[in-house]
Coordinates of C-alpha atoms in Angstrom, one line a residue:
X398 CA -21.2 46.7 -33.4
X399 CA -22.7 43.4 -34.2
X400 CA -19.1 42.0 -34.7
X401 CA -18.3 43.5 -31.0
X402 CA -21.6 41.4 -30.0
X403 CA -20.4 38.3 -31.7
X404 CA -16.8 38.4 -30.3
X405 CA -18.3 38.8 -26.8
X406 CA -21.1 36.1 -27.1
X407 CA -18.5 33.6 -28.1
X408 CA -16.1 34.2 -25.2
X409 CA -18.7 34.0 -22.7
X410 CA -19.8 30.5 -24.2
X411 CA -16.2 29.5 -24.4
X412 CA -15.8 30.9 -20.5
X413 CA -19.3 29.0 -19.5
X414 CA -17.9 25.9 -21.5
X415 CA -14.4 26.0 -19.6
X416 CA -16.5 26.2 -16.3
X417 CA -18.4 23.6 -17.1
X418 CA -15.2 21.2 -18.5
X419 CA -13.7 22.4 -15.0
X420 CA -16.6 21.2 -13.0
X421 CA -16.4 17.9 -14.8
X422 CA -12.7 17.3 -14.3
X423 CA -13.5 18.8 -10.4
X424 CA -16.0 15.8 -10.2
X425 CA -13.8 13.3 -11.7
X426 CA -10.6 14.2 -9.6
X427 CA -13.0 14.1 -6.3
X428 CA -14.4 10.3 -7.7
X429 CA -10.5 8.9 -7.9
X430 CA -9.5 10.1 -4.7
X431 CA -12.3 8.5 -2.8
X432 CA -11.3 5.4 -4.7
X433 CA -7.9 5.5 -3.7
X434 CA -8.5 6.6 -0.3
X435 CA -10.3 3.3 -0.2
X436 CA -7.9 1.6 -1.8
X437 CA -4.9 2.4 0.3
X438 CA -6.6 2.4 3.8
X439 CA -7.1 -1.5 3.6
X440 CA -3.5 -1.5 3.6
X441 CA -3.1 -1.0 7.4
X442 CA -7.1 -1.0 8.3
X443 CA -6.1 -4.9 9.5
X444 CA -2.8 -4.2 11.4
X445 CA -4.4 -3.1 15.1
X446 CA -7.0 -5.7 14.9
X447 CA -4.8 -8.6 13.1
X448 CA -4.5 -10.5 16.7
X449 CA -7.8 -10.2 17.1
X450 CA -9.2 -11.9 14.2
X451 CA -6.7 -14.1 15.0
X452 CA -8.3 -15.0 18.0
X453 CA -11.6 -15.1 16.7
X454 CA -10.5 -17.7 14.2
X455 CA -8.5 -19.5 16.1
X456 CA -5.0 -19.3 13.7
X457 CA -1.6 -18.9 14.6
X458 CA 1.0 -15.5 14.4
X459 CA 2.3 -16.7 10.8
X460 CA -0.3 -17.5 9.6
X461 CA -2.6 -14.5 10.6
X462 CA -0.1 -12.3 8.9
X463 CA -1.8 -13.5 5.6
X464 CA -4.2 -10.9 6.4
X465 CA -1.8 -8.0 5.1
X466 CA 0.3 -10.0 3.1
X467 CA -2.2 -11.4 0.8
X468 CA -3.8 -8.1 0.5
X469 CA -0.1 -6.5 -0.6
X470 CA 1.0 -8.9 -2.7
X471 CA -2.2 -9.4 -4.7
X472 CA -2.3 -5.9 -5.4
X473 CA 1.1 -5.3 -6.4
X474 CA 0.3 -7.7 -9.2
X475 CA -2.9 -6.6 -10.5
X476 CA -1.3 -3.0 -10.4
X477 CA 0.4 -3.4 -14.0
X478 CA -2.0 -6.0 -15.7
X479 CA -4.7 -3.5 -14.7
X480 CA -3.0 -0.4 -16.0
X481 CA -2.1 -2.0 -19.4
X482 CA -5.8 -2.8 -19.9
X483 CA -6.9 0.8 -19.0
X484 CA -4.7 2.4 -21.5
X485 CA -6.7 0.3 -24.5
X486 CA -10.0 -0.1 -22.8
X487 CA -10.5 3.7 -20.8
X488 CA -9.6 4.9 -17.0
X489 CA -13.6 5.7 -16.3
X490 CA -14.4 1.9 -17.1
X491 CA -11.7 0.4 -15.9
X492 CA -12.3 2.3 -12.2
X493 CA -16.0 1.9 -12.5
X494 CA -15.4 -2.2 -12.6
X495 CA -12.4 -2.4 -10.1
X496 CA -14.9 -0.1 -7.6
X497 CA -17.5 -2.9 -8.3
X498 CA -15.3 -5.8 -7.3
X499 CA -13.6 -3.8 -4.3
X500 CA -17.2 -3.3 -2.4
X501 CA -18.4 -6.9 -3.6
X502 CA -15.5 -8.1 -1.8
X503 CA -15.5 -5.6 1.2
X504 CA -18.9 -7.3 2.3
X505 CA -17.7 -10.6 1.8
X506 CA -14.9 -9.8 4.3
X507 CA -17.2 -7.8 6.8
X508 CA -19.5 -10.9 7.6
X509 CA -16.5 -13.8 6.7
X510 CA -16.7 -14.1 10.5
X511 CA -20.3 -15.8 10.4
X512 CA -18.9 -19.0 8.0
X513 CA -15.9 -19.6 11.1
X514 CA -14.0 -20.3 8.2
X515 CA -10.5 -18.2 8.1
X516 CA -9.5 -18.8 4.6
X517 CA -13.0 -17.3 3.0
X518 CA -11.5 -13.7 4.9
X519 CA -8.5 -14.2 3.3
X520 CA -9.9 -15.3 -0.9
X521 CA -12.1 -12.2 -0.1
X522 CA -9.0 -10.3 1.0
X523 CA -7.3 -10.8 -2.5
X524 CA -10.1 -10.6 -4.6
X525 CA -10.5 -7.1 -2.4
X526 CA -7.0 -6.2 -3.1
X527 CA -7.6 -6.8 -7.2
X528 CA -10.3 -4.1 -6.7
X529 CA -7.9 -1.8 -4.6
X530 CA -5.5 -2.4 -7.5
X531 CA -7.3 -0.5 -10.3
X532 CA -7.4 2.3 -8.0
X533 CA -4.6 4.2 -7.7
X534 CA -2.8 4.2 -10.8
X535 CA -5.6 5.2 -13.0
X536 CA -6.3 7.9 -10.3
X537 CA -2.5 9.2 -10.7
X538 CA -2.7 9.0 -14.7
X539 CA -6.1 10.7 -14.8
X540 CA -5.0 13.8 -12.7
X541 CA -2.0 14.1 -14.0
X542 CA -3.2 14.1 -17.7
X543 CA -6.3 17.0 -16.7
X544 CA -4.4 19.8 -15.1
X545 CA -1.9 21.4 -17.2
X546 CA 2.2 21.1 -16.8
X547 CA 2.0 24.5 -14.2
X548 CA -0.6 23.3 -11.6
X549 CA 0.3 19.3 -12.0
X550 CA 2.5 19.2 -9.5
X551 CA -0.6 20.7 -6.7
X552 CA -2.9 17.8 -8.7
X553 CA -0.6 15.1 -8.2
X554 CA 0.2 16.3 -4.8
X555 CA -3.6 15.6 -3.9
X556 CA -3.1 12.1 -4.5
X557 CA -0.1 12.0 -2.5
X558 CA -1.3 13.5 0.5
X559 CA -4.5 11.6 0.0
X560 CA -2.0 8.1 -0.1
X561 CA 0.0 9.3 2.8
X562 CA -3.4 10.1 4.8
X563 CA -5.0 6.9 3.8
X564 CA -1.9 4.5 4.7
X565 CA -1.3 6.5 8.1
X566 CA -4.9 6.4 9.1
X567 CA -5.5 2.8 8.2
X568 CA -4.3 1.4 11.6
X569 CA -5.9 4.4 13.7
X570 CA -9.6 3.6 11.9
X571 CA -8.8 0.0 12.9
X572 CA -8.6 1.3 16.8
X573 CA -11.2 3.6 16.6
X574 CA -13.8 0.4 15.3
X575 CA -12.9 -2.0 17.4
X576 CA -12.8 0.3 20.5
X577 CA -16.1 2.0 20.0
X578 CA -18.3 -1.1 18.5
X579 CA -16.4 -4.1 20.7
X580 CA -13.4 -6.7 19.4
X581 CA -16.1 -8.6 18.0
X582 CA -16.9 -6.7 15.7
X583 CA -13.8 -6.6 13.5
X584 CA -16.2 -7.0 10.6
X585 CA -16.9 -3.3 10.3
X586 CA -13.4 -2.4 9.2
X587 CA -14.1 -4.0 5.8
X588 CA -18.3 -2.9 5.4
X589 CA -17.2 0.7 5.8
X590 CA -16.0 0.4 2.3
X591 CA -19.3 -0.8 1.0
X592 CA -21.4 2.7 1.3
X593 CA -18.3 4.6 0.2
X594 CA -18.0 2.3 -2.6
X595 CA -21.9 2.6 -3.5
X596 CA -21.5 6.6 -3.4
X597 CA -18.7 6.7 -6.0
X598 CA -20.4 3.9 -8.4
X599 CA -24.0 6.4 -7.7
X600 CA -21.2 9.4 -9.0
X601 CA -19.6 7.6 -11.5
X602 CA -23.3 7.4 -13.7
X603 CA -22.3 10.8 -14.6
X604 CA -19.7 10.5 -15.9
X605 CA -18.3 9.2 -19.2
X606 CA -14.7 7.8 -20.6
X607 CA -14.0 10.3 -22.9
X608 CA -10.7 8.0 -23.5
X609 CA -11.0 6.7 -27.1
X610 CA -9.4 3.7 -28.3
X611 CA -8.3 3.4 -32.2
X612 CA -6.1 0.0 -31.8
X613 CA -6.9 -1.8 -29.4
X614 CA -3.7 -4.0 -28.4
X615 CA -3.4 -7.1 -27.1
X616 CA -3.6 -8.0 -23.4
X617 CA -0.3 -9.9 -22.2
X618 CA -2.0 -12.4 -20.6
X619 CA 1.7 -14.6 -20.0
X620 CA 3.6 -11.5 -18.9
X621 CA 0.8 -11.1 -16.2
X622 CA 0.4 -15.0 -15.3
X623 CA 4.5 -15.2 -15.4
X624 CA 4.7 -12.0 -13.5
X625 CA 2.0 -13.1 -10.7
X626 CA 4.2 -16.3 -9.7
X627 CA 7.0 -14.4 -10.1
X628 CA 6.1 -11.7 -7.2
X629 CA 4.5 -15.0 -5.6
X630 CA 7.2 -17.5 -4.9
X631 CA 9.6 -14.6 -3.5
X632 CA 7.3 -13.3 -1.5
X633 CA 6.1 -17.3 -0.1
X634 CA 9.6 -17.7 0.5
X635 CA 10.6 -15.0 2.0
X636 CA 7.9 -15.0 4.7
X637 CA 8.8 -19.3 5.4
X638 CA 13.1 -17.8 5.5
X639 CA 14.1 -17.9 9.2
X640 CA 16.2 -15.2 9.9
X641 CA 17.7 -16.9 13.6
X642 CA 19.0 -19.5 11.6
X643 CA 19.4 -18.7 7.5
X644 CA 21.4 -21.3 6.4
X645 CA 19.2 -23.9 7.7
X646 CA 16.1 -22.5 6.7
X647 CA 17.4 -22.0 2.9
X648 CA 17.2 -25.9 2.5
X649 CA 13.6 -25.9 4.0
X650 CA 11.0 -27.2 1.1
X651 CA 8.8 -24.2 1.9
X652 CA 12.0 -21.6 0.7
X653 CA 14.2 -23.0 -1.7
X654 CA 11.5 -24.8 -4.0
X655 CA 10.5 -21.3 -4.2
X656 CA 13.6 -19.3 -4.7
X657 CA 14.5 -21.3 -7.4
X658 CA 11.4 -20.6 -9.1
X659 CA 11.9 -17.1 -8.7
X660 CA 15.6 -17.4 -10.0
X661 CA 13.9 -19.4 -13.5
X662 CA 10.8 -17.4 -14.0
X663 CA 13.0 -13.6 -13.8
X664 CA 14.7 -14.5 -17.4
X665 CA 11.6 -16.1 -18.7
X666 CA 9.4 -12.8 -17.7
X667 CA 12.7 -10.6 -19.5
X668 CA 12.3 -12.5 -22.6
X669 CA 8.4 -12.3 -22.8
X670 CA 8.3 -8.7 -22.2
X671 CA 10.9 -8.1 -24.5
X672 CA 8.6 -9.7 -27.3
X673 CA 5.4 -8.3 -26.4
X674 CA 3.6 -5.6 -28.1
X675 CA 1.9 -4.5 -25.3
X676 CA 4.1 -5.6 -22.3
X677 CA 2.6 -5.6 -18.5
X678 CA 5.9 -4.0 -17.4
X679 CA 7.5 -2.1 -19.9
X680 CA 10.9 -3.1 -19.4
X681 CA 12.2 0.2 -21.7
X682 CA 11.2 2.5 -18.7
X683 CA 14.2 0.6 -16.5
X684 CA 16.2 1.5 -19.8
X685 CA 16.0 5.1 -19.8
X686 CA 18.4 6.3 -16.9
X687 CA 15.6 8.6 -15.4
X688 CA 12.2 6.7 -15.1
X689 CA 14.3 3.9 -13.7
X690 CA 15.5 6.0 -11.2
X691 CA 12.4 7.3 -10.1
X692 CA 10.8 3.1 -9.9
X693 CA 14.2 2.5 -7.4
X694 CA 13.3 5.6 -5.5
X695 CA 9.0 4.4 -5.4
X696 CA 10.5 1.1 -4.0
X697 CA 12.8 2.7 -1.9
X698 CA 10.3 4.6 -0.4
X699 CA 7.7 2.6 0.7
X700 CA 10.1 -0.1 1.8
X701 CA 11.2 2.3 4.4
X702 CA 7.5 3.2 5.3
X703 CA 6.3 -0.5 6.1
X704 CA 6.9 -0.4 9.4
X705 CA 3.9 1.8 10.4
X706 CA 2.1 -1.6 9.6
X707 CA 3.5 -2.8 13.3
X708 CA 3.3 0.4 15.4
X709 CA 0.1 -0.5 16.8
X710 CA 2.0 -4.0 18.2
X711 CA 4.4 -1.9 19.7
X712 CA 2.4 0.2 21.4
X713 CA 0.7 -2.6 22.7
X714 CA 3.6 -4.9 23.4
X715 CA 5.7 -2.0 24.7
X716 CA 3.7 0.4 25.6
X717 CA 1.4 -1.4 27.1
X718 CA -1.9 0.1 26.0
X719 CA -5.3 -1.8 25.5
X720 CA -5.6 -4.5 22.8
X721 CA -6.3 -2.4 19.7
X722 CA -6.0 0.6 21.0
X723 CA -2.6 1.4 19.4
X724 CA -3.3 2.9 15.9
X725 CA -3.9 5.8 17.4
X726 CA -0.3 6.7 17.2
X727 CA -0.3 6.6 13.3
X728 CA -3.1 9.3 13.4
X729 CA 0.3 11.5 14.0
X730 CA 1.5 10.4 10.7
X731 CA -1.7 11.2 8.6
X732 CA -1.8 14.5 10.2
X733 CA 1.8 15.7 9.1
X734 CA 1.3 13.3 5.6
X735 CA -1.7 15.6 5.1
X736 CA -0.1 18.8 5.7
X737 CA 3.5 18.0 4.0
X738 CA 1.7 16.0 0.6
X739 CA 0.2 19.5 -0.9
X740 CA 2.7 21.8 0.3
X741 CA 5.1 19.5 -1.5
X742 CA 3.2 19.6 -5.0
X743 CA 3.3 23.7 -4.3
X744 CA 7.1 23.1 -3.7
X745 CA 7.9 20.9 -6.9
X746 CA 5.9 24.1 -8.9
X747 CA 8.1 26.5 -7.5
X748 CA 11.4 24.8 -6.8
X749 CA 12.8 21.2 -7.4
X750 CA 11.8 17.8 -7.4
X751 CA 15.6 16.7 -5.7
X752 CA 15.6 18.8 -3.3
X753 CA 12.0 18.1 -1.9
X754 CA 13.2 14.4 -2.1
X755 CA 16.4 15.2 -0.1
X756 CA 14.3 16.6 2.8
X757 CA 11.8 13.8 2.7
X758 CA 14.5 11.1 2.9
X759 CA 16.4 12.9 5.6
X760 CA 13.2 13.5 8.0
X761 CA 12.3 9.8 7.6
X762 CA 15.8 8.5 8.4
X763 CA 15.8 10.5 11.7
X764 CA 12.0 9.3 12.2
X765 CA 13.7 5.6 11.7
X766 CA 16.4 6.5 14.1
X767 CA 14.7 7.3 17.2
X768 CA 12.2 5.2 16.7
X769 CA 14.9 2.4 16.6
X770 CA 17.7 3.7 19.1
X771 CA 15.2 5.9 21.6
X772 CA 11.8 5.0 21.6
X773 CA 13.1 1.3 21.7
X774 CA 15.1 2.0 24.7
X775 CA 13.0 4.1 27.2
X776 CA 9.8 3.1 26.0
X777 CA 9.4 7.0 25.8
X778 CA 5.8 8.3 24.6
X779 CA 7.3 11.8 23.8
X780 CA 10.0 10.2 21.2
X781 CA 7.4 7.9 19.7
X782 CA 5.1 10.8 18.5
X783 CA 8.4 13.0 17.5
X784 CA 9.5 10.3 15.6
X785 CA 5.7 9.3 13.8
X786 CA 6.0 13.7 13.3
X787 CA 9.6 13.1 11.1
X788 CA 8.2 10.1 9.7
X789 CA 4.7 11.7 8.4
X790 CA 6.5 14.7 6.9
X791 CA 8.9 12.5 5.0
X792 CA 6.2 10.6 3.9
X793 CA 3.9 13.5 2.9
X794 CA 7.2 14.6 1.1
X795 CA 8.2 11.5 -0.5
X796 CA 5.4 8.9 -0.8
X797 CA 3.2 10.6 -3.6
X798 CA 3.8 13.3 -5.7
X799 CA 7.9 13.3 -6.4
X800 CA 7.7 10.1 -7.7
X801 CA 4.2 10.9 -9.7
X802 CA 4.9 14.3 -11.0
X803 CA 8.3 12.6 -12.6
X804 CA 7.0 9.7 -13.8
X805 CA 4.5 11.8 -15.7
X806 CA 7.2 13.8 -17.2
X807 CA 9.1 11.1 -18.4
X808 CA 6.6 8.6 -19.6
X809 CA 5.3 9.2 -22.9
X810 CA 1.4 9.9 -22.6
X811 CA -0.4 7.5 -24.7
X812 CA 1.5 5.0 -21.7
X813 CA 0.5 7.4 -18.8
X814 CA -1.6 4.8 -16.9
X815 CA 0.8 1.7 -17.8
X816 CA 4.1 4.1 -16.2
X817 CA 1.8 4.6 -12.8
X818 CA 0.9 1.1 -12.7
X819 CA 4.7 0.4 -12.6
X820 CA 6.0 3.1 -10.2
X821 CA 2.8 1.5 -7.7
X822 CA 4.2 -1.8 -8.2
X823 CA 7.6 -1.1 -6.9
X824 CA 5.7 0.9 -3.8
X825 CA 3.6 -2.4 -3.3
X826 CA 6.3 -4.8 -3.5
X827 CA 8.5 -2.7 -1.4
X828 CA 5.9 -2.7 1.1
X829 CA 5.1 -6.5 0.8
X830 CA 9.1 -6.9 0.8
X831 CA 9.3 -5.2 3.6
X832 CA 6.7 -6.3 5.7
X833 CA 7.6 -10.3 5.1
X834 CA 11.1 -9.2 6.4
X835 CA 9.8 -7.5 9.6
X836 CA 6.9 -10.6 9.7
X837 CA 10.0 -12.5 10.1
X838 CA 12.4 -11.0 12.6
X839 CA 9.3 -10.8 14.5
X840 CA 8.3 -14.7 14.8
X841 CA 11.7 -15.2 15.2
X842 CA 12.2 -13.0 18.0
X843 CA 8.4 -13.9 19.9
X844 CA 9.7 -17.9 19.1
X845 CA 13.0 -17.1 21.2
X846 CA 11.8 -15.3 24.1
X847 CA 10.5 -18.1 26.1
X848 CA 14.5 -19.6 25.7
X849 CA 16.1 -16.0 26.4
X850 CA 14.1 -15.6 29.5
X851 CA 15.1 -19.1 30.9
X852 CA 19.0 -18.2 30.4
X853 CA 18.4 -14.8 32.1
X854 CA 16.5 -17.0 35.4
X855 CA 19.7 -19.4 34.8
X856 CA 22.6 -16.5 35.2
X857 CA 21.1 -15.7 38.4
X858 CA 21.2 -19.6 39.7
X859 CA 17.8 -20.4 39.4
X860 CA 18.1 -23.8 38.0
X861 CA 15.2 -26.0 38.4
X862 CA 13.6 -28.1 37.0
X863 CA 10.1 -26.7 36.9
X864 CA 11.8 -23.7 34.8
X865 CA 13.4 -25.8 32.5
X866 CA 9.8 -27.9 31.7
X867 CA 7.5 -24.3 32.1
X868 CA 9.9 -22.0 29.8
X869 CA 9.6 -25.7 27.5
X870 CA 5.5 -25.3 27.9
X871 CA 5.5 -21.8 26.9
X872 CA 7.4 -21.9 23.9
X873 CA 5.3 -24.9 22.8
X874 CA 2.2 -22.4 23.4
X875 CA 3.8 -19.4 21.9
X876 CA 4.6 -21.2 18.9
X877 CA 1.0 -21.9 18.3
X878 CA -0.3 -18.5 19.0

C-alpha cells in the first residue's frame, strides 16, 4: 500500500514538474517571438514612409534608400558573428543584450528628426539592425531545441508565420502611423519598438540561461571584420552599378574599387574560416550536399520576396492612392503568411518537407507573374490583391519553417544557433541583394522618364524648344529628388 502511495506521489511531482518546465519553455517561446516580431518588422516598417523622411530631411531617391539598405545589410552581418557568440556564451543572454541595444536604438531613431541631421537616423538604423540581428536566429535555435522531433515542425512553424507576418505587416504599420498621427510624425514607426522592447527585457528577469558553457572558444573576430567588408563592398557597389548603361558604370570609382575588393576578400575569408576553430560561417555546412541546399533555397527565397519592400510605391505611383497610404496592400500578405506558416509546420509533421516547398515556390511564381505581366498592365486592384494572396501563401509556405525545420535536422546540436545564424544570412543578403538590384532599375528608370516623355511629345511633332529646355529642367529636378 505505501509502495502504491509512493509510486503515485512521485508521478504527480514528476507531472506538476513537467507542467511547470512546460510553462517555462511556453514563456520563453512567447519572449523570442515578440523579439523577432520586432526584429523583422523594421525590415519594411520604413518602405511607405521612406519618401517622406526623405522630404523631411531634405535627401535625394539614392540616397534615402539607405534607410532599408543599411538596416539589411547590417543585419545580415551581425547575424553569424552573433550566433557564434551565443553558442559559447548562452541564447537567454545573448537576446537579453541584443533586446537592450535594439530599443536603445529604436528611440534614437524615433526622435533623429529633432537634430535635422539625416545621417544620425541612419548610425541609429544600423546600430538598430545589430539588435534585430541577435533576434531571430537564437529564436529559431531555441524553439527548435525545446519541443521534441514530433511537434518541431508546429514550433518552428510559429516562427515562420510570425516572420512572414512581421515582414508583410511592416509596410501596412508604416501606413497606418503616418495616416492616423500625420506625415510628420514618421518618428513613431521606430518608438513603437521601445515599450515592446521594455515588456520583453521586464519578462526576460524571469528567466534564466540554462545553456552551460564548458569550453568556451574563441570568438573569430577576422572572420567577422573580413566577412563585414565582404557583404559591404558588394552590396556599395551594387547599389552605385547603373543598370541603363553597365558597361560604363563598371569603370565608375564608386563600383569597381569595390568589386575588386569583393573579388580579393572571398579567398581571404575561405582561408580564415578554414583555419578557425570557431568559424563565423562554418564553411563545412556548404560541404555537406543537404545543409547547403537548404542555405541556396533561404537565399532563394527571400530574394524572391524583396519586392514587397516597393509595393507601397506602386500603389502610390500606379495606383495612385495617398502618400503613405499604400502598405495597406501588404496587410493581404500577412494575413495569408499567417494562415499558410502553421498549417505548413502541421504539414511538414505529417507529410514532406519537398513537397510543401514545391507548392510554396509555385504559388509565389504565379504571385510574381501577375503582378509583373497583369497588375503592371491594367493597373487592376483585383489582380494586385490576387497576386499579394499567391504571394503570402508562398511565403507563409516557404519563408520560415522548411528551411528551419531542415536546418535543424542536419546541423549537429551543439552548432544549432551558429546553422540559423547562417540560413538568416542568406535570407538577409538575398533580401539586401535583392533590394539594391530593384533600388537600381528604379533610379534608372525615374532618371529616364523625363527623356522618354520628350521622344513620345517628339513622335507626335511637337518640337519646341520650350520642351526640349522643360523636359532638360525636369530631369535636373528629378535627379535631385
Amino acid at each position: 500500500m505505501s509502495n502504491m502511495l509512493d509510486m503515485g506521489s512521485m508521478n504527480e511531482n514528476a507531472s506538476m514538474k513537467e507542467m511547470k518546465n512546460n510553462k517555462h519553455i511556453n514563456l520563453v517561446v512567447t519572449i523570442f517571438l515578440l523579439g523577432v516580431f520586432m526584429g523583422v518588422i523594421d525590415t519594411g516598417i520604413v518602405s511607405p514612409v521612406r519618401e517622406i523622411i526623405a522630404s523631411y530631411f531634405n535627401v535625394n531617391f539614392n540616397t534615402s534608400i539607405w534607410l532599408i539598405t543599411a538596416y539589411t545589410i547590417t543585419y545580415a552581418i551581425f547575424l553569424p558573428i552573433v550566433g557564434s557568440i551565443a553558442d559559447q556564451y548562452g541564447k537567454i543572454k545573448v537576446f537579453r543584450i541584443s533586446i537592450i541595444i535594439f530599443g536603445v536604438s529604436s528611440l534614437l531613431c524615433g526622435i533623429s528628426g529633432i537634430f535635422n541631421v539625416y545621417w544620425i537616423l541612419i548610425i541609429s538604423r544600423i546600430f538598430e539592425a545589430i539588435g534585430a540581428g541577435g533576434m531571430m536566429p537564437l529564436a529559431t535555435a531555441y524553439i527548435g531545441e525545446a519541443f521534441p522531433m514530433n511537434k518541431r515542425g508546429y514550433a518552428l512553424g510559429l516562427v515562420g508565420a510570425v516572420y512572414g507576418v512581421g515582414t508583410a505587416i511592416g509596410p501596412t504599420l508604416g501606413s497606418l502611423i503616418v495616416n492616423i498621427f500625420g506625415l510628420d510624425k514618421w518618428g513613431l514607426i521606430f518608438l513603437i519598438n521601445v515599450p515592446i522592447s521594455i515588456v520583453v527585457l521586464i519578462l526576460l528577469m524571469n528567466v534564466k540561461d540554462e545553456s552551460i558553457i564548458k569550453f568556451k572558444k574563441k570568438i573569430d573576430v577576422k572572420g567577422g571584420i573580413v566577412l563585414s567588408l565582404l557583404i559591404l563592398s558588394l552590396m556599395y557597389s551594387l547599389t552605385n552599378l547603373n543598370f541603363g548603361n553597365i558597361l560604363e558604370s563598371l569603370i565608375n570609382i564608386k563600383v569597381y574599387p569595390f568589386f575588386i575588393i569583393f573579388i580579393i576578400l572571398v579567398p581571404i575569408f575561405i582561408k580564415i574560416e578554414s583555419n578557425s576553430n570557431n568559424p563565423i560561417l562554418n564553411l563545412v555546412y556548404f560541404k555537406d550536399r543537404n545543409i547547403c541546399t537548404t542555405l541556396i533555397l533561404s537565399f532563394c527565397i527571400c530574394f524572391t520576396m524583396a519586392d514587397l519592400i516597393f509595393i507601397p510605391q506602386l500603389a502610390a505611383n500606379v495606383l495612385r492612392l495617398p502618400a503613405g497610404s499604400g502598405g495597406y496592400f501588404v496587410t493581404v500578405v500577412a494575413i495569408f503568411s499567417a494562415l499558410f506558416a502553421p498549417l505548413g509546420g502541421k504539414l511538414i509533421d505529417k507529410f514532406s518537407v519537398k513537397n510543401e516547398l514545391i507548392i510554396g515556390f509555385i504559388s509565389i511564381i504565379l504571385g510574381g507573374v501577375i503582378l509583373s505581366f497583369i497588375t503592371t498592365k491594367t493597373c487592376d486592384v483585383f489582380s494586385l490583391i490576387i497576386a499579394l494572396i499567391l504571394t503570402g501563401i508562398g511565403n507563409g509556405l516557404t519563408m520560415g519553417t522548411p528551411i528551419n525545420y531542415l536546418m535543424e535536422c542536419f546541423v549537429p546540436k551543439e552548432n544549432a544557433t551558429s546553422g540559423q545564424a547562417a540560413a538568416e544570412l542568406l535570407r538577409s543578403i538575398g533580401t539586401a541583394l535583392a533590394s539594391n538590384l530593384l533600388i537600381n532599375f528604379m533610379s534608372n528608370a525615374r532618371n529616364n522618364i523625363p527623356h522618354t516623355i520628350e521622344q513620345i511629345l517628339l513622335n507626335f511633332n511637337i518640337n519646341n524648344k520650350s520642351i526640349t529646355y522643360s523636359f532638360s529642367h525636369v530631369s535636373s529636378s528629378m535627379a535631385n529628388k
